[in-house]
Coordinates of C-alpha atoms in Angstrom, one line a residue:
X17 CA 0.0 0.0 0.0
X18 CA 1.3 3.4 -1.0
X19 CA 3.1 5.5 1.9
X20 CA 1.3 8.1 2.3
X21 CA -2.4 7.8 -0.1
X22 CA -4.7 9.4 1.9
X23 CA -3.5 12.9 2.7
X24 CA -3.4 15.3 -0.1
X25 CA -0.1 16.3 1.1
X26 CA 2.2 18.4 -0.3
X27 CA 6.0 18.7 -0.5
X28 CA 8.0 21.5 2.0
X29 CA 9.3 23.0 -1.2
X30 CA 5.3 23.5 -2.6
X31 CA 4.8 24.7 1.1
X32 CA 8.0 27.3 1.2
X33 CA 6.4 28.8 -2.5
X34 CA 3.1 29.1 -1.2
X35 CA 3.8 30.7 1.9
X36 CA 6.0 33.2 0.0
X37 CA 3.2 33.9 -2.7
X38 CA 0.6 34.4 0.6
X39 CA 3.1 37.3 1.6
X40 CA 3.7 38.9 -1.6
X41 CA 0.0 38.8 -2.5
X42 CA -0.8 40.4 1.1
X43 CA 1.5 43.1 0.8
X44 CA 2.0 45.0 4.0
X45 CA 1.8 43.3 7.6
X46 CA -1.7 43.5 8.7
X47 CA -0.6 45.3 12.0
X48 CA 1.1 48.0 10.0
X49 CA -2.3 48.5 7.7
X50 CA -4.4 48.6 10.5
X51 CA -2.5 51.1 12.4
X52 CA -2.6 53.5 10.0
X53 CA -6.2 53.4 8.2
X54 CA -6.4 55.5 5.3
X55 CA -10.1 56.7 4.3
X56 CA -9.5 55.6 0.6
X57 CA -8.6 52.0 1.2
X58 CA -9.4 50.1 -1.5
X59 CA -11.5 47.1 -1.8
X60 CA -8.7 45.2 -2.8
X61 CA -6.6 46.4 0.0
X62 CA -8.5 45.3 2.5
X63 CA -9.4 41.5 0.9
X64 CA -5.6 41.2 0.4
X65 CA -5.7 42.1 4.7
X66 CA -8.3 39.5 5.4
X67 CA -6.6 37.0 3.1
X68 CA -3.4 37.5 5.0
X69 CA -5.8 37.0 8.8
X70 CA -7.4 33.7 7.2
X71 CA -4.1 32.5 6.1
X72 CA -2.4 33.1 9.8
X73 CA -5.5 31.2 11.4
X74 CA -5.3 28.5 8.9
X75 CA -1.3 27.8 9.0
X76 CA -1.3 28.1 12.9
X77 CA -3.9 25.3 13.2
X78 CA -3.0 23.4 10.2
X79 CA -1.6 20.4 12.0
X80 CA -5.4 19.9 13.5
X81 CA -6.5 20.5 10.3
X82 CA -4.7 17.6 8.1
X83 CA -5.0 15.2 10.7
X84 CA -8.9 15.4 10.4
X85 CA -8.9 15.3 6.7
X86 CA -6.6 11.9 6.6
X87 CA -8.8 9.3 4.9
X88 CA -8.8 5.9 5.4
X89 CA -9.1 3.3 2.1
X90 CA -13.3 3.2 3.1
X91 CA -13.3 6.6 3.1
X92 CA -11.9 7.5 0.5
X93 CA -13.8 5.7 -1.5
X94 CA -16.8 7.5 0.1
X95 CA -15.5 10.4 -1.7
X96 CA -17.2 9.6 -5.3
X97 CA -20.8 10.4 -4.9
X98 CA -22.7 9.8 -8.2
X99 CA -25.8 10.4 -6.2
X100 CA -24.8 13.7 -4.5
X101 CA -27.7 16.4 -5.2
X102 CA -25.2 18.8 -6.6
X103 CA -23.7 15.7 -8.6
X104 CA -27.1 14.9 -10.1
X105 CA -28.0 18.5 -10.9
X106 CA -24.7 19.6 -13.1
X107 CA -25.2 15.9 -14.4
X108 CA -28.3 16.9 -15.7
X109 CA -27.4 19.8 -17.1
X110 CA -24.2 18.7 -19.2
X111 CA -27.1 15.9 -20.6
X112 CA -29.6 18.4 -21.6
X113 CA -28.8 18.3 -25.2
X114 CA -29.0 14.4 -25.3
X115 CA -32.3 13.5 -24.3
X116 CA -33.2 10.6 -23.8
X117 CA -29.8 9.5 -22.8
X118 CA -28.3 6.2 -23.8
X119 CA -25.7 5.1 -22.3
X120 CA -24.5 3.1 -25.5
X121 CA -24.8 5.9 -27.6
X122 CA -24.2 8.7 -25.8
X123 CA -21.7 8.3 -23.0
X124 CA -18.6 9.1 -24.7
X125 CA -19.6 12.7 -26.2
X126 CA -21.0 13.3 -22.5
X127 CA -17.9 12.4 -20.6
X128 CA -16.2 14.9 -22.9
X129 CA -18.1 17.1 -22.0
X130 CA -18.0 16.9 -18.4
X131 CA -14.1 16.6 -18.4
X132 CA -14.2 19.8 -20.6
X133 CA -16.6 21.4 -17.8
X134 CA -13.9 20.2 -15.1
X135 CA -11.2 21.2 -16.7
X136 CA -12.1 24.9 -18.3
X137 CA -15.4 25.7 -15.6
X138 CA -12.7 25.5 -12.2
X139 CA -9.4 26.8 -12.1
X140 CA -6.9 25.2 -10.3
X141 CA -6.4 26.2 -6.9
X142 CA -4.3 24.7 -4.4
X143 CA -5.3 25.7 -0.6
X144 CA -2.6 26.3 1.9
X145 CA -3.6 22.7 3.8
X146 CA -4.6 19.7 3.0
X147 CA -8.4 19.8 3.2
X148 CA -11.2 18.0 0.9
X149 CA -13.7 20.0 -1.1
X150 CA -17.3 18.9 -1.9
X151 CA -18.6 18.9 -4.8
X152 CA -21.2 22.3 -4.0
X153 CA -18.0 23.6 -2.8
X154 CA -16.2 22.6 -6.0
X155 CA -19.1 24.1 -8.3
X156 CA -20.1 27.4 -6.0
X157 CA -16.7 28.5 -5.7
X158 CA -16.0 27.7 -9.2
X159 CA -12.2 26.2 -8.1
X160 CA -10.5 23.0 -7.0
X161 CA -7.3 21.7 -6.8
X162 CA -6.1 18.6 -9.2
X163 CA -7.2 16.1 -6.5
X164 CA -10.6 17.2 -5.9
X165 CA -11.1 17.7 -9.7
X166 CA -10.8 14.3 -10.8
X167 CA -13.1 13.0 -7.4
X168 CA -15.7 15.1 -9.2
X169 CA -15.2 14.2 -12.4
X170 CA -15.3 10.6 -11.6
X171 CA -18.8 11.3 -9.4
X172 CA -20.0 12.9 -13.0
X173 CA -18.7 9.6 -15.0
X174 CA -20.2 7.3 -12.1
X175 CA -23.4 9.2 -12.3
X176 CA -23.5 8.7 -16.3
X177 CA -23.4 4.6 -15.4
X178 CA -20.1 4.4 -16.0
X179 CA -18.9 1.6 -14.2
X180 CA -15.4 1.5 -14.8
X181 CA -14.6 5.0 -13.9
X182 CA -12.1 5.3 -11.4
X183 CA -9.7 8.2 -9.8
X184 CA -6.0 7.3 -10.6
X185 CA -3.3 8.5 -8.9
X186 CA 0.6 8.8 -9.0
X187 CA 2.6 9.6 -6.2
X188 CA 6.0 9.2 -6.4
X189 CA 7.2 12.3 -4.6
X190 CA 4.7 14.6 -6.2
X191 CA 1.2 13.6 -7.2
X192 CA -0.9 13.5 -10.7
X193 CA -4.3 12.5 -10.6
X194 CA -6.3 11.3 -13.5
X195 CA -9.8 9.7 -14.4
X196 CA -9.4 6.3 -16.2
X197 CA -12.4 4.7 -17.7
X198 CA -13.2 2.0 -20.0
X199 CA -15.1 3.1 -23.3
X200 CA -16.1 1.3 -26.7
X201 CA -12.7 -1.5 -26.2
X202 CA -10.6 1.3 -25.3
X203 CA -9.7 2.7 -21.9
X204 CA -9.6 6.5 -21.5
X205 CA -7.1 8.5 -19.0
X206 CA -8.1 12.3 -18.9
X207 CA -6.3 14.9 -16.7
X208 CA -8.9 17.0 -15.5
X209 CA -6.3 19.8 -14.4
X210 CA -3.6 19.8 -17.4
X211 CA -5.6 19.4 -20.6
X212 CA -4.3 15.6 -21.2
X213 CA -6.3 12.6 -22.7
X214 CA -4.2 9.4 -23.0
X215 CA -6.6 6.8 -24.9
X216 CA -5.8 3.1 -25.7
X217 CA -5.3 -0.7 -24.8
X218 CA -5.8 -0.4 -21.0
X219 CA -1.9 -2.3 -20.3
X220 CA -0.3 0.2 -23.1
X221 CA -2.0 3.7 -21.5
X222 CA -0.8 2.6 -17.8
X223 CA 2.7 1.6 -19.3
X224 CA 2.9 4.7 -21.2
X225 CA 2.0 6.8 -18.4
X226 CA 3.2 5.2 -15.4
X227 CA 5.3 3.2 -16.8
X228 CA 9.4 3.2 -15.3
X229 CA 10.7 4.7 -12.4
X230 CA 10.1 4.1 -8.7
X231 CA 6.0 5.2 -8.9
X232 CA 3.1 4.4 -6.4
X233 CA -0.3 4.1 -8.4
X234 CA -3.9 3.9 -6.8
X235 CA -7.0 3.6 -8.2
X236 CA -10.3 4.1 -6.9
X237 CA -14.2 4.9 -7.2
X238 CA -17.4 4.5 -4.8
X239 CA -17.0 0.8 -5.7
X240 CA -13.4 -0.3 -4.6
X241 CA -9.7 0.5 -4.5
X242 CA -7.0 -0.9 -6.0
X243 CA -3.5 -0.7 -6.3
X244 CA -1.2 -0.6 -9.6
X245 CA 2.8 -0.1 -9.8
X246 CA 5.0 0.4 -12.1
X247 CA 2.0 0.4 -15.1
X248 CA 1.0 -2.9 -14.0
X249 CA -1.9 -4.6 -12.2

């Protein structure tokens, strides 16, 4: 079982470039704003300020934070929810134009579609600790990181009857998540962050993509986990 699979943890060096971003995106000190107000603060000004606050408050307590967004392999599994309402309700929409939907017929063109809604509808975000978005989080907010984006993307395929859609992941120092499905004798790896569709024999995608190297690979949907290394089963 991989090291570490159930944390969306990220390196010290990702950490040491966030934390410097946070500071040049908050400008001043809070302390130093705040004791001299000026009348004609802008807007901007003073989210950048509360930014900064939330940001303090989140990194001093982030320790408490990680530790109750660990996931266990049940768990983690519970994260695909093809019957969530907000699932169910951007499902529909996304089928609007193929009604009455066919699985056999349809499935395909509307998968695209979804991974095109993942990929172009949220921008990539990646909070300053590990934490687990929900899919009403993902869509209100309009932002995920590459981890939640592929959970709901794979809720989306799940919720289209796709049975074979699963969340894959690589973590072999740094993580790369994917949605793998099976589709018309051909199995389908989409990158719902990086604009990347690998598409072929199952064993010659994971090979081409995982294969080589000293990789941990997961796999897993509302249904069941499993593990691959190395590209193979």
């Amino acid at each position: 079982m991989p090291s570490m699979p159930f944390m969306k943890k990220k390196g010290e060096a990702e950490r040491a470039k966030e934390g410097k971003r946070a500071k040049e995106q908050a400008g001043e000190a809070p302390w130093k704003e705040a004791s001299t107000p000026a009348p004609e603060e802008s807007e901007i000004d003073a989210l950048r300020r509360k930014v900064a606050l939330y940001r303090r408050v989140i990194e001093r307590y982030r320790d408490m934070i990680e530790k109750a967004e660990t996931k266990t392999v049940t768990e983690l599994r519970s994260l695909i929810v093809p019957e969530d309402p907000e699932v169910v309700k951007l499902r529909d929409e996304i089928l609007e134009e193929f009604r009455p939907y066919i699985y056999q017929q349809h499935f395909e063109q509307v998968a695209r579609k979804a991974y095109q809604y993942v990929l172009g509808e949220l921008a990539n975000e990646e909070l300053p600790v590990d934490f687990w978005l929900e899919p009403r989080d993902m869509i209100e907010l309009r932002a995920a990181d590459e981890m939640d984006k592929a959970v709901l993307l794979c809720s989306l395929l799940r919720s289209l009857e796709c049975e074979t859609a699963k969340v894959v992941v690589e973590s072999n120092g740094e993580r790369h998540v994917f949605v793998g499905f099976q589709v018309g004798g051909r199995y389908v790896l989409m990158d719902p962050a990086h604009k990347k569709i690998v598409e072929g024999e199952r064993e010659d995608v994971l090979i081409k993509q995982f294969g080589g190297g000293r990789k941990n690979v997961y796999e897993f949907n509302d249904k069941e986990y499993d593990e691959i290394v190395g590209g193979q089963e």
